[in-house]
Amino acid sequence: MPLNVAVQMDPLDAINIAGDSTFALMLSAQARGHRLFHYAPEDLNYSGGQVWTKAHPVSVQRVVGSHFQFGEPVRLDLGDEADVVLMRQDPPFDLGYITATHLLERIAHKTLVVNDPASVRNAPEKVFVLDYARFMPPTLVTRSLDEARAFLATHGEIVVKPLHGNGGKAIFKVGKDGANLASLIEVFNTAYREPHMVQAFLPSVAAGDKRIVLVDGVVAGAVNRVPGEGEIRSNLAVGGTAAKTELTAREVEICEALGPELEKRGLIFVGIDVIGGEWLTEINVTSPTGIVAIDRFNGTDTGGMIWDAIEARIAARG
């Protein structure tokens, strides 16, 4: 049965269609006969129990420079006229993002929101992962320079990053001498009101940071992201390169531990990050990426797997 699919995302004209996971999901939905609508999160409205938006019917094609075509905008009631909402705008995970989850939560009993908005709000990437600390590298969450210095003294080299950052932005390595740690914590404390994440530096990151995608708690595939020359960050958005990979026994154990909880929370499309085949660093639920590279290396159809899971959940609702 064709579904009305509302895609809440950033402007379509700014995406890189060669690797964008949301675009891949839209292509997959369109191939199944589903109808697509595009809107921006700032266009959400609420009144009298209804949540609606100005949305453009949209068709997509994998043609650079001509990859989408908008129809005339419509007033789309997300509770009564949409079957699925894909919440796919990029972080930052700020009050605007959080407010969108609150609004979409009000229609989630009628419309399937992917990922579940309440679960997204309660599972920020670098906070939810703390539930699985047994798989993580040594980690400190703090705003305190004294605590960061003590952590550095214990672990020799550390990485400091924003608790709600994304895409490999603002990640700093601090060496044993602690040079610039005081200045770095000062800058972070000025820029962010929340605490920051400090972790022991893992030299094995030089061999890559693996992105593993899980669909409704089941492993769909993985890709290894290798840092560029002179970099510790392996995110593809900051110059990392993708490579084919397989899961280690430890990574299988991590996925088996996470899977049931992800399914229970309605986190259908999740990307986890693992360094050195053993160290879990993030559980990405807001707008995970990586499916295009995974499918290119493995000949799989992760987008199709995601739509199978979405359609199954809708059918189960009756």
PDB file of C-alpha atoms in Angstrom, residues 78-293:
ATOM      1  CA  LEU A  78       1.173  15.119  10.038  1.00  0.00           C
ATOM      2  CA  GLY A  79      -1.258  13.268  12.275  1.00  0.00           C
ATOM      3  CA  ASP A  80      -4.067  12.639   9.794  1.00  0.00           C
ATOM      4  CA  GLU A  81      -2.467  12.892   6.354  1.00  0.00           C
ATOM      5  CA  ALA A  82       0.985  11.348   6.834  1.00  0.00           C
ATOM      6  CA  ASP A  83       1.660   7.669   7.472  1.00  0.00           C
ATOM      7  CA  VAL A  84       5.372   8.118   8.245  1.00  0.00           C
ATOM      8  CA  VAL A  85       7.534  11.042   9.337  1.00  0.00           C
ATOM      9  CA  LEU A  86      11.269  10.646   8.803  1.00  0.00           C
ATOM     10  CA  MET A  87      12.974  12.968  11.298  1.00  0.00           C
ATOM     11  CA  ARG A  88      16.237  13.420   9.423  1.00  0.00           C
ATOM     12  CA  GLN A  89      17.515  16.949   9.971  1.00  0.00           C
ATOM     13  CA  ASP A  90      21.143  17.170  10.992  1.00  0.00           C
ATOM     14  CA  PRO A  91      22.036  18.091  14.565  1.00  0.00           C
ATOM     15  CA  PRO A  92      23.093  20.152  16.572  1.00  0.00           C
ATOM     16  CA  PHE A  93      20.919  18.563  19.193  1.00  0.00           C
ATOM     17  CA  ASP A  94      19.722  21.916  20.514  1.00  0.00           C
ATOM     18  CA  LEU A  95      16.412  23.316  21.797  1.00  0.00           C
ATOM     19  CA  GLY A  96      15.110  23.563  18.234  1.00  0.00           C
ATOM     20  CA  TYR A  97      15.770  19.853  17.723  1.00  0.00           C
ATOM     21  CA  ILE A  98      14.288  18.983  21.107  1.00  0.00           C
ATOM     22  CA  THR A  99      11.172  21.085  20.448  1.00  0.00           C
ATOM     23  CA  ALA A 100      10.608  19.250  17.155  1.00  0.00           C
ATOM     24  CA  THR A 101      10.645  15.939  19.064  1.00  0.00           C
ATOM     25  CA  HIS A 102       8.053  17.298  21.516  1.00  0.00           C
ATOM     26  CA  LEU A 103       5.754  18.349  18.670  1.00  0.00           C
ATOM     27  CA  LEU A 104       6.127  15.099  16.737  1.00  0.00           C
ATOM     28  CA  GLU A 105       5.546  13.082  19.904  1.00  0.00           C
ATOM     29  CA  ARG A 106       1.989  14.452  19.870  1.00  0.00           C
ATOM     30  CA  ILE A 107       1.149  12.628  16.653  1.00  0.00           C
ATOM     31  CA  ALA A 108       3.266   9.495  17.202  1.00  0.00           C
ATOM     32  CA  HIS A 109       0.186   7.502  18.291  1.00  0.00           C
ATOM     33  CA  LYS A 110      -1.266   7.997  14.804  1.00  0.00           C
ATOM     34  CA  THR A 111       1.782   8.437  12.557  1.00  0.00           C
ATOM     35  CA  LEU A 112       4.967   6.392  12.731  1.00  0.00           C
ATOM     36  CA  VAL A 113       7.874   8.752  13.440  1.00  0.00           C
ATOM     37  CA  VAL A 114      11.326   7.386  12.585  1.00  0.00           C
ATOM     38  CA  ASN A 115      13.143   7.441  14.856  1.00  0.00           C
ATOM     39  CA  ASP A 116      10.661   7.611  17.751  1.00  0.00           C
ATOM     40  CA  PRO A 117      10.787  11.269  18.894  1.00  0.00           C
ATOM     41  CA  ALA A 118      10.662  10.617  22.636  1.00  0.00           C
ATOM     42  CA  SER A 119      13.429   8.036  22.328  1.00  0.00           C
ATOM     43  CA  VAL A 120      15.549  10.397  20.221  1.00  0.00           C
ATOM     44  CA  ARG A 121      15.142  13.098  22.850  1.00  0.00           C
ATOM     45  CA  ASN A 122      16.113  10.718  25.642  1.00  0.00           C
ATOM     46  CA  ALA A 123      19.054   9.114  23.827  1.00  0.00           C
ATOM     47  CA  PRO A 124      21.571  11.755  22.703  1.00  0.00           C
ATOM     48  CA  GLU A 125      24.506  10.087  20.958  1.00  0.00           C
ATOM     49  CA  LYS A 126      27.138  10.605  23.653  1.00  0.00           C
ATOM     50  CA  VAL A 127      24.764  10.215  26.632  1.00  0.00           C
ATOM     51  CA  PHE A 128      22.753   7.108  25.729  1.00  0.00           C
ATOM     52  CA  VAL A 129      26.052   5.306  25.142  1.00  0.00           C
ATOM     53  CA  LEU A 130      26.878   5.691  28.844  1.00  0.00           C
ATOM     54  CA  ASP A 131      24.329   2.917  29.489  1.00  0.00           C
ATOM     55  CA  TYR A 132      26.905   0.625  27.865  1.00  0.00           C
ATOM     56  CA  ALA A 133      29.987   1.899  29.679  1.00  0.00           C
ATOM     57  CA  ARG A 134      31.390  -1.639  29.845  1.00  0.00           C
ATOM     58  CA  PHE A 135      32.100  -1.388  26.118  1.00  0.00           C
ATOM     59  CA  MET A 136      33.465   2.179  26.173  1.00  0.00           C
ATOM     60  CA  PRO A 137      36.994   3.544  26.524  1.00  0.00           C
ATOM     61  CA  PRO A 138      37.709   5.321  29.845  1.00  0.00           C
ATOM     62  CA  THR A 139      35.352   8.318  29.804  1.00  0.00           C
ATOM     63  CA  LEU A 140      34.803  11.464  31.841  1.00  0.00           C
ATOM     64  CA  VAL A 141      31.883  13.911  31.514  1.00  0.00           C
ATOM     65  CA  THR A 142      32.760  17.246  33.126  1.00  0.00           C
ATOM     66  CA  ARG A 143      33.181  21.008  32.908  1.00  0.00           C
ATOM     67  CA  SER A 144      36.003  20.961  35.461  1.00  0.00           C
ATOM     68  CA  LEU A 145      39.587  21.704  34.427  1.00  0.00           C
ATOM     69  CA  ASP A 146      40.876  19.993  37.574  1.00  0.00           C
ATOM     70  CA  GLU A 147      38.974  16.802  36.744  1.00  0.00           C
ATOM     71  CA  ALA A 148      40.218  16.914  33.135  1.00  0.00           C
ATOM     72  CA  ARG A 149      43.818  17.331  34.355  1.00  0.00           C
ATOM     73  CA  ALA A 150      43.477  14.395  36.723  1.00  0.00           C
ATOM     74  CA  PHE A 151      42.011  12.268  33.922  1.00  0.00           C
ATOM     75  CA  LEU A 152      44.909  13.240  31.642  1.00  0.00           C
ATOM     76  CA  ALA A 153      47.422  12.318  34.326  1.00  0.00           C
ATOM     77  CA  THR A 154      45.823   8.867  34.578  1.00  0.00           C
ATOM     78  CA  HIS A 155      45.514   8.132  30.857  1.00  0.00           C
ATOM     79  CA  GLY A 156      48.438   9.990  29.279  1.00  0.00           C
ATOM     80  CA  GLU A 157      46.673  11.240  26.143  1.00  0.00           C
ATOM     81  CA  ILE A 158      43.041  12.283  25.886  1.00  0.00           C
ATOM     82  CA  VAL A 159      40.405  13.491  23.454  1.00  0.00           C
ATOM     83  CA  VAL A 160      38.024  16.326  24.353  1.00  0.00           C
ATOM     84  CA  LYS A 161      34.773  16.804  22.423  1.00  0.00           C
ATOM     85  CA  PRO A 162      31.362  18.475  22.804  1.00  0.00           C
ATOM     86  CA  LEU A 163      28.753  16.293  24.463  1.00  0.00           C
ATOM     87  CA  HIS A 164      26.200  17.151  21.776  1.00  0.00           C
ATOM     88  CA  GLY A 165      28.523  17.652  18.807  1.00  0.00           C
ATOM     89  CA  ASN A 166      28.174  15.867  15.481  1.00  0.00           C
ATOM     90  CA  GLY A 167      30.001  15.050  12.277  1.00  0.00           C
ATOM     91  CA  GLY A 168      33.449  14.989  13.871  1.00  0.00           C
ATOM     92  CA  LYS A 169      33.378  18.714  14.665  1.00  0.00           C
ATOM     93  CA  ALA A 170      35.377  20.259  17.537  1.00  0.00           C
ATOM     94  CA  ILE A 171      37.260  17.092  18.548  1.00  0.00           C
ATOM     95  CA  PHE A 172      40.677  17.805  20.078  1.00  0.00           C
ATOM     96  CA  LYS A 173      43.546  15.537  21.115  1.00  0.00           C
ATOM     97  CA  VAL A 174      45.589  16.644  24.141  1.00  0.00           C
ATOM     98  CA  GLY A 175      49.048  15.134  24.651  1.00  0.00           C
ATOM     99  CA  LYS A 176      50.800  14.062  27.844  1.00  0.00           C
ATOM    100  CA  ASP A 177      52.159  17.548  28.547  1.00  0.00           C
ATOM    101  CA  GLY A 178      48.626  18.945  28.757  1.00  0.00           C
ATOM    102  CA  ALA A 179      49.549  21.908  26.566  1.00  0.00           C
ATOM    103  CA  ASN A 180      46.470  24.044  25.864  1.00  0.00           C
ATOM    104  CA  LEU A 181      44.153  21.888  28.016  1.00  0.00           C
ATOM    105  CA  ALA A 182      43.315  24.876  30.240  1.00  0.00           C
ATOM    106  CA  SER A 183      42.598  27.066  27.216  1.00  0.00           C
ATOM    107  CA  LEU A 184      40.558  24.325  25.571  1.00  0.00           C
ATOM    108  CA  ILE A 185      38.353  23.775  28.629  1.00  0.00           C
ATOM    109  CA  GLU A 186      37.952  27.555  28.918  1.00  0.00           C
ATOM    110  CA  VAL A 187      36.786  27.785  25.294  1.00  0.00           C
ATOM    111  CA  PHE A 188      34.441  24.799  25.687  1.00  0.00           C
ATOM    112  CA  ASN A 189      32.969  26.226  28.902  1.00  0.00           C
ATOM    113  CA  THR A 190      32.322  29.505  27.097  1.00  0.00           C
ATOM    114  CA  ALA A 191      30.830  27.890  24.002  1.00  0.00           C
ATOM    115  CA  TYR A 192      28.690  25.230  25.698  1.00  0.00           C
ATOM    116  CA  ARG A 193      26.516  25.290  28.815  1.00  0.00           C
ATOM    117  CA  GLU A 194      26.511  21.503  29.176  1.00  0.00           C
ATOM    118  CA  PRO A 195      29.449  19.331  30.320  1.00  0.00           C
ATOM    119  CA  HIS A 196      31.964  17.990  27.821  1.00  0.00           C
ATOM    120  CA  MET A 197      33.151  14.467  27.027  1.00  0.00           C
ATOM    121  CA  VAL A 198      36.765  13.537  27.775  1.00  0.00           C
ATOM    122  CA  GLN A 199      38.051  10.126  26.749  1.00  0.00           C
ATOM    123  CA  ALA A 200      41.324   8.258  26.784  1.00  0.00           C
ATOM    124  CA  PHE A 201      42.943   8.564  23.351  1.00  0.00           C
ATOM    125  CA  LEU A 202      42.848   5.294  21.417  1.00  0.00           C
ATOM    126  CA  PRO A 203      45.856   4.939  19.075  1.00  0.00           C
ATOM    127  CA  SER A 204      43.905   2.261  17.194  1.00  0.00           C
ATOM    128  CA  VAL A 205      41.766   5.040  15.680  1.00  0.00           C
ATOM    129  CA  ALA A 206      44.539   5.353  13.070  1.00  0.00           C
ATOM    130  CA  ALA A 207      43.248   2.073  11.606  1.00  0.00           C
ATOM    131  CA  GLY A 208      39.710   3.404  11.419  1.00  0.00           C
ATOM    132  CA  ASP A 209      36.469   4.101  13.238  1.00  0.00           C
ATOM    133  CA  LYS A 210      33.818   1.574  12.247  1.00  0.00           C
ATOM    134  CA  ARG A 211      30.228   2.694  11.592  1.00  0.00           C
ATOM    135  CA  ILE A 212      27.813  -0.186  12.159  1.00  0.00           C
ATOM    136  CA  VAL A 213      24.187   0.310  11.107  1.00  0.00           C
ATOM    137  CA  LEU A 214      21.417  -1.503  12.944  1.00  0.00           C
ATOM    138  CA  VAL A 215      17.852  -1.661  11.634  1.00  0.00           C
ATOM    139  CA  ASP A 216      15.268  -2.373  14.319  1.00  0.00           C
ATOM    140  CA  GLY A 217      18.078  -3.774  16.437  1.00  0.00           C
ATOM    141  CA  VAL A 218      19.518  -6.049  13.722  1.00  0.00           C
ATOM    142  CA  VAL A 219      22.913  -5.467  12.084  1.00  0.00           C
ATOM    143  CA  ALA A 220      22.498  -4.312   8.474  1.00  0.00           C
ATOM    144  CA  GLY A 221      26.176  -3.787   7.718  1.00  0.00           C
ATOM    145  CA  ALA A 222      29.276  -1.782   8.527  1.00  0.00           C
ATOM    146  CA  VAL A 223      31.885   0.449   6.947  1.00  0.00           C
ATOM    147  CA  ASN A 224      35.328   1.355   8.256  1.00  0.00           C
ATOM    148  CA  ARG A 225      36.121   5.081   8.172  1.00  0.00           C
ATOM    149  CA  VAL A 226      39.845   5.785   8.029  1.00  0.00           C
ATOM    150  CA  PRO A 227      41.241   9.195   9.103  1.00  0.00           C
ATOM    151  CA  GLY A 228      42.975  11.374   6.548  1.00  0.00           C
ATOM    152  CA  GLU A 229      46.662  12.254   6.764  1.00  0.00           C
ATOM    153  CA  GLY A 230      47.448  14.080  10.014  1.00  0.00           C
ATOM    154  CA  GLU A 231      43.905  13.585  11.365  1.00  0.00           C
ATOM    155  CA  ILE A 232      42.457  11.705  14.322  1.00  0.00           C
ATOM    156  CA  ARG A 233      38.887  12.205  13.079  1.00  0.00           C
ATOM    157  CA  SER A 234      37.582   9.581  10.693  1.00  0.00           C
ATOM    158  CA  ASN A 235      34.119  10.987   9.903  1.00  0.00           C
ATOM    159  CA  LEU A 236      33.504  11.039   6.152  1.00  0.00           C
ATOM    160  CA  ALA A 237      32.226  14.617   6.537  1.00  0.00           C
ATOM    161  CA  VAL A 238      35.706  15.780   7.613  1.00  0.00           C
ATOM    162  CA  GLY A 239      37.791  13.920   5.066  1.00  0.00           C
ATOM    163  CA  GLY A 240      37.806  10.308   6.250  1.00  0.00           C
ATOM    164  CA  THR A 241      37.693   7.566   3.629  1.00  0.00           C
ATOM    165  CA  ALA A 242      35.461   4.511   3.609  1.00  0.00           C
ATOM    166  CA  ALA A 243      36.688   0.919   3.424  1.00  0.00           C
ATOM    167  CA  LYS A 244      35.018  -2.480   3.377  1.00  0.00           C
ATOM    168  CA  THR A 245      35.020  -4.284   6.726  1.00  0.00           C
ATOM    169  CA  GLU A 246      33.633  -7.161   8.765  1.00  0.00           C
ATOM    170  CA  LEU A 247      32.529  -7.279  12.396  1.00  0.00           C
ATOM    171  CA  THR A 248      34.817  -8.562  15.132  1.00  0.00           C
ATOM    172  CA  ALA A 249      33.522 -10.910  17.819  1.00  0.00           C
ATOM    173  CA  ARG A 250      33.525  -7.999  20.262  1.00  0.00           C
ATOM    174  CA  GLU A 251      31.473  -5.853  17.870  1.00  0.00           C
ATOM    175  CA  VAL A 252      28.953  -8.668  17.482  1.00  0.00           C
ATOM    176  CA  GLU A 253      28.706  -8.780  21.286  1.00  0.00           C
ATOM    177  CA  ILE A 254      28.109  -5.014  21.413  1.00  0.00           C
ATOM    178  CA  CYS A 255      25.375  -5.204  18.773  1.00  0.00           C
ATOM    179  CA  GLU A 256      23.664  -8.098  20.536  1.00  0.00           C
ATOM    180  CA  ALA A 257      23.653  -6.088  23.761  1.00  0.00           C
ATOM    181  CA  LEU A 258      22.187  -2.987  22.105  1.00  0.00           C
ATOM    182  CA  GLY A 259      19.749  -4.571  19.650  1.00  0.00           C
ATOM    183  CA  PRO A 260      16.786  -5.425  21.902  1.00  0.00           C
ATOM    184  CA  GLU A 261      16.851  -2.000  23.567  1.00  0.00           C
ATOM    185  CA  LEU A 262      16.960  -0.179  20.231  1.00  0.00           C
ATOM    186  CA  GLU A 263      13.972  -2.167  18.970  1.00  0.00           C
ATOM    187  CA  LYS A 264      12.036  -1.553  22.190  1.00  0.00           C
ATOM    188  CA  ARG A 265      12.636   2.198  21.999  1.00  0.00           C
ATOM    189  CA  GLY A 266      11.487   2.482  18.379  1.00  0.00           C
ATOM    190  CA  LEU A 267      14.969   3.419  17.198  1.00  0.00           C
ATOM    191  CA  ILE A 268      14.655   1.823  13.767  1.00  0.00           C
ATOM    192  CA  PHE A 269      17.718   3.348  12.068  1.00  0.00           C
ATOM    193  CA  VAL A 270      20.782   3.588  14.307  1.00  0.00           C
ATOM    194  CA  GLY A 271      24.485   3.936  13.588  1.00  0.00           C
ATOM    195  CA  ILE A 272      27.014   3.008  16.257  1.00  0.00           C
ATOM    196  CA  ASP A 273      30.720   3.892  16.191  1.00  0.00           C
ATOM    197  CA  VAL A 274      33.388   1.424  17.327  1.00  0.00           C
ATOM    198  CA  ILE A 275      37.152   2.023  17.416  1.00  0.00           C
ATOM    199  CA  GLY A 276      39.758  -0.725  17.219  1.00  0.00           C
ATOM    200  CA  GLY A 277      37.145  -3.440  16.909  1.00  0.00           C
ATOM    201  CA  GLU A 278      36.256  -3.163  20.590  1.00  0.00           C
ATOM    202  CA  TRP A 279      35.580   0.353  21.900  1.00  0.00           C
ATOM    203  CA  LEU A 280      32.039   1.758  21.567  1.00  0.00           C
ATOM    204  CA  THR A 281      32.101   5.569  21.387  1.00  0.00           C
ATOM    205  CA  GLU A 282      28.666   6.712  20.130  1.00  0.00           C
ATOM    206  CA  ILE A 283      25.129   5.493  19.462  1.00  0.00           C
ATOM    207  CA  ASN A 284      23.807   7.764  16.709  1.00  0.00           C
ATOM    208  CA  VAL A 285      20.004   8.059  16.679  1.00  0.00           C
ATOM    209  CA  THR A 286      19.270  11.611  15.493  1.00  0.00           C
ATOM    210  CA  SER A 287      20.212  11.386  11.806  1.00  0.00           C
ATOM    211  CA  PRO A 288      22.513   8.387  11.248  1.00  0.00           C
ATOM    212  CA  THR A 289      24.483   8.051   8.022  1.00  0.00           C
ATOM    213  CA  GLY A 290      26.597   5.449   6.269  1.00  0.00           C
ATOM    214  CA  ILE A 291      24.111   3.290   4.378  1.00  0.00           C
ATOM    215  CA  VAL A 292      25.278   4.336   0.895  1.00  0.00           C
ATOM    216  CA  ALA A 293      28.880   3.315   1.573  1.00  0.00           C
TER     217      ALA A 293
END
